[in-house]
Every structure is written in C-alpha cells, then in structure tokens.
C-alpha cells in the first residue's frame, strides 16, 4: 500500500520506483501483482526494475536528469563496461542528438549479442579505430567474413553507391520545385498528368520514404560506429569473475517484454 501510494507521487524518481518495485518482488510479489496493486502495466514495472542494472554513474546521470529514462533503459541492457564507455562518449557530446545516441546504444547491444553467440566478449573502445591518415577501415569487421562474402560486399557496395549518386538529380528537381513561383506551378502543371494533386501526392510519398531512409541510415551509421570503435576480447584472456560480481551483474529477474 505504501509503495502504491508513493508511486503516485509526482516527485518520485524512476530509480526510486525501480527500487520500490524490486523490494516488493523480493517480498514475494509477482510482476503482474505489483503492476495491479500500483496501477501500472506489467511492462512498466519490468522496465523500471531493469534500470537497477545501470552502473552507478548511469544511475546518477539519470537521477540528475542528464540521461532520459527512455535512453537509460536501453543503456541498462549493455554490459557494465560498455555502459561506462557509452556514458563517456555521451558526456563528450559524441552524438548529434538523443536519437543518434539511442541508435548507437541499440547497435552496441546487437553487437554484444552477436559476439556472445560467437563465444567472445565485445567492448567499446574509447576512440574509433582508423587507418593512418584518419580513414576508416575499408571493410569494418572484414576479419569476420569469408573471402566470398567480402567480394559480395564490395560488389553490392559499388551498386548501391552508384544508385545513391543519382539522388543528386532528384535533389535538383526538388530544389527547383521548392523555389518555383506557385502561380507559375499552377500554370504549368494544372491539368497535366493528373494535375497538381497527383504531383503533390508523388512528392508526399517521397517525403514518407525519406523519413524511413533517414532512420535506416541513422541506424546503419550507429552500427558502423560501434564496429569501427570497438575491441573484441577472447574469453580465454579474461580472468574469472568473483562470484559476488557475477551475481551483481546478473539481469533483473522480471521479464520486461
């Protein structure tokens, strides 16, 4: 009853909620029971408890408002080492906006999972690995692919970049339409090829596609940045953890899905 009342307070922080929910779970309540008694969804309760996986600096950043709660949840899914390295990048202003930062965190977690499936650890490096002269590696992660796959990547890369180069023509057309006199457009396009409404519909369709393209490229940029700025550690080279540390690093028992 006390937790349910406190959760309703406007000044209760997300970490306070997480700790309160966790106390109830340890007392024997299920996530569904906690949600029902506190007037929250089970997903909400699970997400809040996931925040307890944050390293201490991340919890402090969240408490001070330097890290938004949505972003903090994604960060909580990373290993402790990668949480710290992400926070360092975030604090340095390495991301243009929170969307880019979120995409980077998601890409980092995806890479962690990929490496784990291969039996190795994945740790973000402090700086991106570059070749002499500051040029990024031609094929980041090329050591992970076969010669046949490398050739396919190069071939498909050439095809795709040639198509992207054609966007300059589309840009010129859009620029011309954007600066044209509306009265002149009405004169030239009204009644032609479906009229102005048809042409407007085609451009609006492109706008919808561009929104998806921008998101796709943002995610791709995050993946490339993660893979270019990281190191892989062979598990045989890592000293066994202390049992207490392993327990502390264990994920929250509640399922946030």
PDB file of C-alpha atoms in Angstrom:
ATOM      1  CA  UNK A   1       0.000   0.000   0.000  1.00  0.00           C
ATOM      2  CA  UNK A   2       2.856   2.367   0.835  1.00  0.00           C
ATOM      3  CA  UNK A   3       4.603   1.654  -2.472  1.00  0.00           C
ATOM      4  CA  UNK A   4       1.377   2.130  -4.440  1.00  0.00           C
ATOM      5  CA  UNK A   5       0.847   5.481  -2.747  1.00  0.00           C
ATOM      6  CA  UNK A   6       4.438   6.605  -3.316  1.00  0.00           C
ATOM      7  CA  UNK A   7       4.393   5.603  -6.997  1.00  0.00           C
ATOM      8  CA  UNK A   8       1.601   8.122  -7.473  1.00  0.00           C
ATOM      9  CA  UNK A   9       3.783  10.974  -6.235  1.00  0.00           C
ATOM     10  CA  UNK A  10       4.822  13.412  -8.921  1.00  0.00           C
ATOM     11  CA  UNK A  11       8.290  13.834  -7.397  1.00  0.00           C
ATOM     12  CA  UNK A  12       9.146  10.128  -7.209  1.00  0.00           C
ATOM     13  CA  UNK A  13      12.105   9.396  -9.446  1.00  0.00           C
ATOM     14  CA  UNK A  14      12.332   6.450 -11.819  1.00  0.00           C
ATOM     15  CA  UNK A  15      15.121   4.893  -9.731  1.00  0.00           C
ATOM     16  CA  UNK A  16      13.015   5.207  -6.557  1.00  0.00           C
ATOM     17  CA  UNK A  17      10.206   3.423  -8.377  1.00  0.00           C
ATOM     18  CA  UNK A  18      12.588   0.712  -9.559  1.00  0.00           C
ATOM     19  CA  UNK A  19      13.887   0.086  -6.043  1.00  0.00           C
ATOM     20  CA  UNK A  20      10.375   0.064  -4.568  1.00  0.00           C
ATOM     21  CA  UNK A  21       9.157  -2.455  -7.153  1.00  0.00           C
ATOM     22  CA  UNK A  22      12.208  -4.607  -6.535  1.00  0.00           C
ATOM     23  CA  UNK A  23      11.540  -4.656  -2.784  1.00  0.00           C
ATOM     24  CA  UNK A  24       8.030  -5.935  -3.493  1.00  0.00           C
ATOM     25  CA  UNK A  25       9.382  -8.617  -5.818  1.00  0.00           C
ATOM     26  CA  UNK A  26      11.821  -9.783  -3.154  1.00  0.00           C
ATOM     27  CA  UNK A  27       8.890  -9.898  -0.737  1.00  0.00           C
ATOM     28  CA  UNK A  28       7.244 -12.490  -2.950  1.00  0.00           C
ATOM     29  CA  UNK A  29       5.022 -10.460  -5.270  1.00  0.00           C
ATOM     30  CA  UNK A  30       4.999 -11.233  -8.998  1.00  0.00           C
ATOM     31  CA  UNK A  31       5.429  -8.509 -11.582  1.00  0.00           C
ATOM     32  CA  UNK A  32       1.732  -8.796 -12.502  1.00  0.00           C
ATOM     33  CA  UNK A  33       0.699  -8.447  -8.849  1.00  0.00           C
ATOM     34  CA  UNK A  34       2.944  -5.405  -8.377  1.00  0.00           C
ATOM     35  CA  UNK A  35       1.502  -3.829 -11.517  1.00  0.00           C
ATOM     36  CA  UNK A  36      -2.082  -4.453 -10.437  1.00  0.00           C
ATOM     37  CA  UNK A  37      -1.605  -3.083  -6.937  1.00  0.00           C
ATOM     38  CA  UNK A  38       0.297   0.011  -8.122  1.00  0.00           C
ATOM     39  CA  UNK A  39      -1.933   0.840 -11.075  1.00  0.00           C
ATOM     40  CA  UNK A  40       0.803   0.243 -13.665  1.00  0.00           C
ATOM     41  CA  UNK A  41       1.245  -2.174 -16.536  1.00  0.00           C
ATOM     42  CA  UNK A  42       3.448  -5.235 -16.069  1.00  0.00           C
ATOM     43  CA  UNK A  43       5.731  -3.925 -18.824  1.00  0.00           C
ATOM     44  CA  UNK A  44       6.130  -0.617 -16.967  1.00  0.00           C
ATOM     45  CA  UNK A  45       7.124  -2.382 -13.764  1.00  0.00           C
ATOM     46  CA  UNK A  46       9.588  -4.612 -15.604  1.00  0.00           C
ATOM     47  CA  UNK A  47      11.175  -1.694 -17.444  1.00  0.00           C
ATOM     48  CA  UNK A  48      11.598   0.216 -14.195  1.00  0.00           C
ATOM     49  CA  UNK A  49      13.286  -2.724 -12.487  1.00  0.00           C
ATOM     50  CA  UNK A  50      15.602  -3.124 -15.471  1.00  0.00           C
ATOM     51  CA  UNK A  51      17.041   0.280 -14.536  1.00  0.00           C
ATOM     52  CA  UNK A  52      18.624  -1.387 -11.497  1.00  0.00           C
ATOM     53  CA  UNK A  53      21.094  -2.955 -13.936  1.00  0.00           C
ATOM     54  CA  UNK A  54      22.552   0.502 -14.613  1.00  0.00           C
ATOM     55  CA  UNK A  55      26.059   1.142 -13.318  1.00  0.00           C
ATOM     56  CA  UNK A  56      26.290   3.729 -10.552  1.00  0.00           C
ATOM     57  CA  UNK A  57      27.412   6.650 -12.796  1.00  0.00           C
ATOM     58  CA  UNK A  58      24.469   5.940 -15.121  1.00  0.00           C
ATOM     59  CA  UNK A  59      22.066   5.906 -12.182  1.00  0.00           C
ATOM     60  CA  UNK A  60      23.482   9.254 -11.050  1.00  0.00           C
ATOM     61  CA  UNK A  61      23.129  10.692 -14.562  1.00  0.00           C
ATOM     62  CA  UNK A  62      19.524   9.512 -14.663  1.00  0.00           C
ATOM     63  CA  UNK A  63      18.787  10.966 -11.239  1.00  0.00           C
ATOM     64  CA  UNK A  64      20.221  14.358 -12.231  1.00  0.00           C
ATOM     65  CA  UNK A  65      18.290  14.445 -15.487  1.00  0.00           C
ATOM     66  CA  UNK A  66      21.389  14.168 -17.657  1.00  0.00           C
ATOM     67  CA  UNK A  67      20.104  10.877 -19.045  1.00  0.00           C
ATOM     68  CA  UNK A  68      16.477  10.496 -20.105  1.00  0.00           C
ATOM     69  CA  UNK A  69      14.676   7.480 -18.682  1.00  0.00           C
ATOM     70  CA  UNK A  70      13.958   6.008 -22.120  1.00  0.00           C
ATOM     71  CA  UNK A  71      17.619   6.244 -23.053  1.00  0.00           C
ATOM     72  CA  UNK A  72      18.626   4.899 -19.653  1.00  0.00           C
ATOM     73  CA  UNK A  73      16.600   1.734 -20.218  1.00  0.00           C
ATOM     74  CA  UNK A  74      18.495   0.978 -23.444  1.00  0.00           C
ATOM     75  CA  UNK A  75      21.787   1.669 -21.649  1.00  0.00           C
ATOM     76  CA  UNK A  76      20.783  -0.775 -18.895  1.00  0.00           C
ATOM     77  CA  UNK A  77      20.779  -3.578 -21.455  1.00  0.00           C
ATOM     78  CA  UNK A  78      24.524  -3.139 -22.089  1.00  0.00           C
ATOM     79  CA  UNK A  79      27.376  -4.750 -20.173  1.00  0.00           C
ATOM     80  CA  UNK A  80      28.793  -2.664 -17.324  1.00  0.00           C
ATOM     81  CA  UNK A  81      31.975  -1.870 -19.303  1.00  0.00           C
ATOM     82  CA  UNK A  82      30.019  -0.686 -22.315  1.00  0.00           C
ATOM     83  CA  UNK A  83      27.677   1.360 -20.137  1.00  0.00           C
ATOM     84  CA  UNK A  84      30.692   3.277 -18.832  1.00  0.00           C
ATOM     85  CA  UNK A  85      32.176   3.778 -22.289  1.00  0.00           C
ATOM     86  CA  UNK A  86      28.871   4.935 -23.731  1.00  0.00           C
ATOM     87  CA  UNK A  87      28.438   7.451 -20.894  1.00  0.00           C
ATOM     88  CA  UNK A  88      31.910   8.839 -21.620  1.00  0.00           C
ATOM     89  CA  UNK A  89      31.004   9.325 -25.291  1.00  0.00           C
ATOM     90  CA  UNK A  90      27.624  10.812 -24.388  1.00  0.00           C
ATOM     91  CA  UNK A  91      29.188  13.257 -21.932  1.00  0.00           C
ATOM     92  CA  UNK A  92      31.738  14.344 -24.562  1.00  0.00           C
ATOM     93  CA  UNK A  93      28.916  15.243 -26.929  1.00  0.00           C
ATOM     94  CA  UNK A  94      29.824  12.497 -29.396  1.00  0.00           C
ATOM     95  CA  UNK A  95      26.223  12.315 -30.663  1.00  0.00           C
ATOM     96  CA  UNK A  96      24.342  14.962 -32.619  1.00  0.00           C
ATOM     97  CA  UNK A  97      21.104  14.235 -30.744  1.00  0.00           C
ATOM     98  CA  UNK A  98      19.413  11.686 -28.495  1.00  0.00           C
ATOM     99  CA  UNK A  99      18.111   9.720 -31.471  1.00  0.00           C
ATOM    100  CA  UNK A 100      21.661   9.124 -32.666  1.00  0.00           C
ATOM    101  CA  UNK A 101      22.718   8.182 -29.136  1.00  0.00           C
ATOM    102  CA  UNK A 102      19.816   5.734 -28.816  1.00  0.00           C
ATOM    103  CA  UNK A 103      20.636   4.164 -32.179  1.00  0.00           C
ATOM    104  CA  UNK A 104      24.248   3.760 -31.033  1.00  0.00           C
ATOM    105  CA  UNK A 105      23.183   2.023 -27.817  1.00  0.00           C
ATOM    106  CA  UNK A 106      20.883  -0.360 -29.715  1.00  0.00           C
ATOM    107  CA  UNK A 107      23.649  -1.160 -32.186  1.00  0.00           C
ATOM    108  CA  UNK A 108      26.056  -1.789 -29.308  1.00  0.00           C
ATOM    109  CA  UNK A 109      23.677  -4.240 -27.682  1.00  0.00           C
ATOM    110  CA  UNK A 110      23.125  -6.027 -31.006  1.00  0.00           C
ATOM    111  CA  UNK A 111      26.890  -6.345 -31.431  1.00  0.00           C
ATOM    112  CA  UNK A 112      27.241  -7.667 -27.870  1.00  0.00           C
ATOM    113  CA  UNK A 113      24.687 -10.361 -28.642  1.00  0.00           C
ATOM    114  CA  UNK A 114      26.383 -11.212 -31.929  1.00  0.00           C
ATOM    115  CA  UNK A 115      29.765 -11.577 -30.245  1.00  0.00           C
ATOM    116  CA  UNK A 116      28.300 -13.596 -27.384  1.00  0.00           C
ATOM    117  CA  UNK A 117      26.864 -16.061 -29.894  1.00  0.00           C
ATOM    118  CA  UNK A 118      30.413 -16.446 -31.261  1.00  0.00           C
ATOM    119  CA  UNK A 119      31.848 -17.093 -27.806  1.00  0.00           C
ATOM    120  CA  UNK A 120      33.652 -13.779 -27.312  1.00  0.00           C
ATOM    121  CA  UNK A 121      33.206 -10.511 -25.436  1.00  0.00           C
ATOM    122  CA  UNK A 122      32.545  -7.153 -27.046  1.00  0.00           C
ATOM    123  CA  UNK A 123      33.862  -3.928 -25.529  1.00  0.00           C
ATOM    124  CA  UNK A 124      33.583  -0.429 -26.927  1.00  0.00           C
ATOM    125  CA  UNK A 125      36.894   1.313 -27.423  1.00  0.00           C
ATOM    126  CA  UNK A 126      37.465   4.886 -26.284  1.00  0.00           C
ATOM    127  CA  UNK A 127      38.242   6.063 -29.800  1.00  0.00           C
ATOM    128  CA  UNK A 128      37.300   4.720 -33.233  1.00  0.00           C
ATOM    129  CA  UNK A 129      39.970   2.616 -34.871  1.00  0.00           C
ATOM    130  CA  UNK A 130      41.209   4.279 -38.034  1.00  0.00           C
ATOM    131  CA  UNK A 131      43.892   3.701 -40.559  1.00  0.00           C
ATOM    132  CA  UNK A 132      46.849   6.111 -40.859  1.00  0.00           C
ATOM    133  CA  UNK A 133      45.590   9.414 -42.210  1.00  0.00           C
ATOM    134  CA  UNK A 134      42.267   9.157 -40.370  1.00  0.00           C
ATOM    135  CA  UNK A 135      40.494   6.982 -42.939  1.00  0.00           C
ATOM    136  CA  UNK A 136      38.139   4.363 -41.561  1.00  0.00           C
ATOM    137  CA  UNK A 137      38.847   0.754 -42.421  1.00  0.00           C
ATOM    138  CA  UNK A 138      37.545  -0.135 -45.907  1.00  0.00           C
ATOM    139  CA  UNK A 139      35.528  -3.075 -44.644  1.00  0.00           C
ATOM    140  CA  UNK A 140      34.952  -2.783 -40.866  1.00  0.00           C
ATOM    141  CA  UNK A 141      34.836  -6.256 -39.368  1.00  0.00           C
ATOM    142  CA  UNK A 142      36.277  -7.787 -42.555  1.00  0.00           C
ATOM    143  CA  UNK A 143      38.159 -10.320 -40.449  1.00  0.00           C
ATOM    144  CA  UNK A 144      34.779 -11.844 -39.551  1.00  0.00           C
ATOM    145  CA  UNK A 145      33.723 -12.709 -43.117  1.00  0.00           C
ATOM    146  CA  UNK A 146      34.852 -15.172 -45.739  1.00  0.00           C
ATOM    147  CA  UNK A 147      36.565 -14.149 -48.971  1.00  0.00           C
ATOM    148  CA  UNK A 148      33.365 -14.894 -50.890  1.00  0.00           C
ATOM    149  CA  UNK A 149      31.299 -12.720 -48.555  1.00  0.00           C
ATOM    150  CA  UNK A 150      33.903  -9.943 -48.775  1.00  0.00           C
ATOM    151  CA  UNK A 151      33.620  -9.943 -52.566  1.00  0.00           C
ATOM    152  CA  UNK A 152      29.838  -9.826 -52.349  1.00  0.00           C
ATOM    153  CA  UNK A 153      30.001  -6.826 -50.017  1.00  0.00           C
ATOM    154  CA  UNK A 154      32.327  -4.947 -52.345  1.00  0.00           C
ATOM    155  CA  UNK A 155      30.124  -5.710 -55.381  1.00  0.00           C
ATOM    156  CA  UNK A 156      26.906  -4.696 -53.635  1.00  0.00           C
ATOM    157  CA  UNK A 157      28.591  -1.609 -52.212  1.00  0.00           C
ATOM    158  CA  UNK A 158      29.526  -0.432 -55.699  1.00  0.00           C
ATOM    159  CA  UNK A 159      25.978  -0.972 -56.979  1.00  0.00           C
ATOM    160  CA  UNK A 160      24.383   0.836 -54.045  1.00  0.00           C
ATOM    161  CA  UNK A 161      26.719   3.845 -54.086  1.00  0.00           C
ATOM    162  CA  UNK A 162      26.073   4.311 -57.812  1.00  0.00           C
ATOM    163  CA  UNK A 163      22.332   4.420 -57.105  1.00  0.00           C
ATOM    164  CA  UNK A 164      22.812   6.873 -54.242  1.00  0.00           C
ATOM    165  CA  UNK A 165      24.862   9.120 -56.512  1.00  0.00           C
ATOM    166  CA  UNK A 166      21.732   9.540 -58.644  1.00  0.00           C
ATOM    167  CA  UNK A 167      19.998  11.264 -55.732  1.00  0.00           C
ATOM    168  CA  UNK A 168      21.729  14.499 -56.749  1.00  0.00           C
ATOM    169  CA  UNK A 169      19.403  14.630 -59.770  1.00  0.00           C
ATOM    170  CA  UNK A 170      16.341  14.189 -57.551  1.00  0.00           C
ATOM    171  CA  UNK A 171      17.701  16.899 -55.270  1.00  0.00           C
ATOM    172  CA  UNK A 172      17.988  19.334 -58.157  1.00  0.00           C
ATOM    173  CA  UNK A 173      14.366  18.656 -59.167  1.00  0.00           C
ATOM    174  CA  UNK A 174      13.087  19.127 -55.612  1.00  0.00           C
ATOM    175  CA  UNK A 175      15.128  22.293 -55.229  1.00  0.00           C
ATOM    176  CA  UNK A 176      13.589  23.663 -58.424  1.00  0.00           C
ATOM    177  CA  UNK A 177      10.071  22.869 -57.191  1.00  0.00           C
ATOM    178  CA  UNK A 178      10.792  24.363 -53.756  1.00  0.00           C
ATOM    179  CA  UNK A 179      11.893  27.716 -55.196  1.00  0.00           C
ATOM    180  CA  UNK A 180       9.362  27.943 -58.029  1.00  0.00           C
ATOM    181  CA  UNK A 181       6.626  30.578 -58.039  1.00  0.00           C
ATOM    182  CA  UNK A 182       3.322  28.899 -57.033  1.00  0.00           C
ATOM    183  CA  UNK A 183       1.456  30.813 -59.722  1.00  0.00           C
ATOM    184  CA  UNK A 184       3.888  29.501 -62.333  1.00  0.00           C
ATOM    185  CA  UNK A 185       3.490  25.951 -60.995  1.00  0.00           C
ATOM    186  CA  UNK A 186      -0.276  26.266 -61.261  1.00  0.00           C
ATOM    187  CA  UNK A 187       0.043  27.440 -64.833  1.00  0.00           C
ATOM    188  CA  UNK A 188       2.468  24.700 -65.879  1.00  0.00           C
ATOM    189  CA  UNK A 189       1.092  21.668 -64.026  1.00  0.00           C
ATOM    190  CA  UNK A 190      -2.668  22.142 -63.698  1.00  0.00           C
ATOM    191  CA  UNK A 191      -4.441  19.565 -65.837  1.00  0.00           C
ATOM    192  CA  UNK A 192      -1.221  17.790 -66.820  1.00  0.00           C
ATOM    193  CA  UNK A 193      -0.582  14.165 -65.833  1.00  0.00           C
ATOM    194  CA  UNK A 194      -3.341  14.051 -63.239  1.00  0.00           C
ATOM    195  CA  UNK A 195      -2.989  17.678 -62.260  1.00  0.00           C
ATOM    196  CA  UNK A 196      -1.342  19.353 -59.318  1.00  0.00           C
ATOM    197  CA  UNK A 197      -2.898  16.944 -56.798  1.00  0.00           C
ATOM    198  CA  UNK A 198      -1.199  13.988 -58.493  1.00  0.00           C
ATOM    199  CA  UNK A 199       2.209  15.670 -58.463  1.00  0.00           C
ATOM    200  CA  UNK A 200       1.749  16.697 -54.832  1.00  0.00           C
ATOM    201  CA  UNK A 201       0.850  13.119 -53.908  1.00  0.00           C
ATOM    202  CA  UNK A 202       4.024  11.809 -55.570  1.00  0.00           C
ATOM    203  CA  UNK A 203       6.194  14.259 -53.644  1.00  0.00           C
ATOM    204  CA  UNK A 204       4.437  13.469 -50.358  1.00  0.00           C
ATOM    205  CA  UNK A 205       5.092   9.780 -50.992  1.00  0.00           C
ATOM    206  CA  UNK A 206       8.770  10.617 -51.367  1.00  0.00           C
ATOM    207  CA  UNK A 207       8.680  12.521 -48.081  1.00  0.00           C
ATOM    208  CA  UNK A 208       7.372   9.405 -46.308  1.00  0.00           C
ATOM    209  CA  UNK A 209      10.119   7.316 -47.860  1.00  0.00           C
ATOM    210  CA  UNK A 210      12.752   9.871 -46.859  1.00  0.00           C
ATOM    211  CA  UNK A 211      11.686   9.647 -43.224  1.00  0.00           C
ATOM    212  CA  UNK A 212      12.239   5.880 -43.324  1.00  0.00           C
ATOM    213  CA  UNK A 213      15.523   6.287 -45.209  1.00  0.00           C
ATOM    214  CA  UNK A 214      16.849   8.757 -42.638  1.00  0.00           C
ATOM    215  CA  UNK A 215      16.038   6.356 -39.789  1.00  0.00           C
ATOM    216  CA  UNK A 216      17.612   3.460 -41.663  1.00  0.00           C
ATOM    217  CA  UNK A 217      20.781   5.442 -42.352  1.00  0.00           C
ATOM    218  CA  UNK A 218      20.933   6.613 -38.725  1.00  0.00           C
ATOM    219  CA  UNK A 219      20.763   3.006 -37.534  1.00  0.00           C
ATOM    220  CA  UNK A 220      23.361   1.964 -40.118  1.00  0.00           C
ATOM    221  CA  UNK A 221      25.671   4.787 -39.038  1.00  0.00           C
ATOM    222  CA  UNK A 222      25.349   3.661 -35.423  1.00  0.00           C
ATOM    223  CA  UNK A 223      26.212   0.068 -36.349  1.00  0.00           C
ATOM    224  CA  UNK A 224      29.239   1.223 -38.346  1.00  0.00           C
ATOM    225  CA  UNK A 225      30.385   3.471 -35.494  1.00  0.00           C
ATOM    226  CA  UNK A 226      30.060   0.651 -32.964  1.00  0.00           C
ATOM    227  CA  UNK A 227      32.003  -1.829 -35.076  1.00  0.00           C
ATOM    228  CA  UNK A 228      34.675   0.692 -36.028  1.00  0.00           C
ATOM    229  CA  UNK A 229      35.180   1.875 -32.470  1.00  0.00           C
ATOM    230  CA  UNK A 230      35.415  -1.377 -30.592  1.00  0.00           C
ATOM    231  CA  UNK A 231      37.691  -4.169 -29.495  1.00  0.00           C
ATOM    232  CA  UNK A 232      36.968  -7.871 -29.156  1.00  0.00           C
ATOM    233  CA  UNK A 233      38.276  -9.821 -26.176  1.00  0.00           C
ATOM    234  CA  UNK A 234      38.882 -13.541 -26.292  1.00  0.00           C
ATOM    235  CA  UNK A 235      37.145 -15.135 -23.275  1.00  0.00           C
ATOM    236  CA  UNK A 236      40.286 -17.156 -22.508  1.00  0.00           C
ATOM    237  CA  UNK A 237      42.097 -13.873 -21.840  1.00  0.00           C
ATOM    238  CA  UNK A 238      39.583 -12.678 -19.269  1.00  0.00           C
ATOM    239  CA  UNK A 239      40.158 -13.518 -15.614  1.00  0.00           C
ATOM    240  CA  UNK A 240      37.259 -15.345 -13.925  1.00  0.00           C
ATOM    241  CA  UNK A 241      34.924 -13.004 -12.076  1.00  0.00           C
ATOM    242  CA  UNK A 242      34.381 -13.116  -8.366  1.00  0.00           C
ATOM    243  CA  UNK A 243      31.039 -14.874  -7.615  1.00  0.00           C
ATOM    244  CA  UNK A 244      29.764 -11.732  -5.906  1.00  0.00           C
ATOM    245  CA  UNK A 245      30.495  -9.673  -9.016  1.00  0.00           C
ATOM    246  CA  UNK A 246      28.722 -12.212 -11.219  1.00  0.00           C
ATOM    247  CA  UNK A 247      25.638 -12.011  -9.009  1.00  0.00           C
ATOM    248  CA  UNK A 248      25.750  -8.211  -9.059  1.00  0.00           C
ATOM    249  CA  UNK A 249      25.942  -8.211 -12.854  1.00  0.00           C
ATOM    250  CA  UNK A 250      23.040 -10.617 -13.284  1.00  0.00           C
ATOM    251  CA  UNK A 251      19.994  -9.141 -15.123  1.00  0.00           C
ATOM    252  CA  UNK A 252      16.773  -8.406 -13.293  1.00  0.00           C
ATOM    253  CA  UNK A 253      14.597 -11.477 -12.888  1.00  0.00           C
ATOM    254  CA  UNK A 254      11.444  -9.734 -14.075  1.00  0.00           C
ATOM    255  CA  UNK A 255      10.612 -10.015 -17.772  1.00  0.00           C
ATOM    256  CA  UNK A 256      10.035  -6.564 -19.240  1.00  0.00           C
ATOM    257  CA  UNK A 257       8.637  -7.886 -22.504  1.00  0.00           C
TER     258      UNK A 257
END
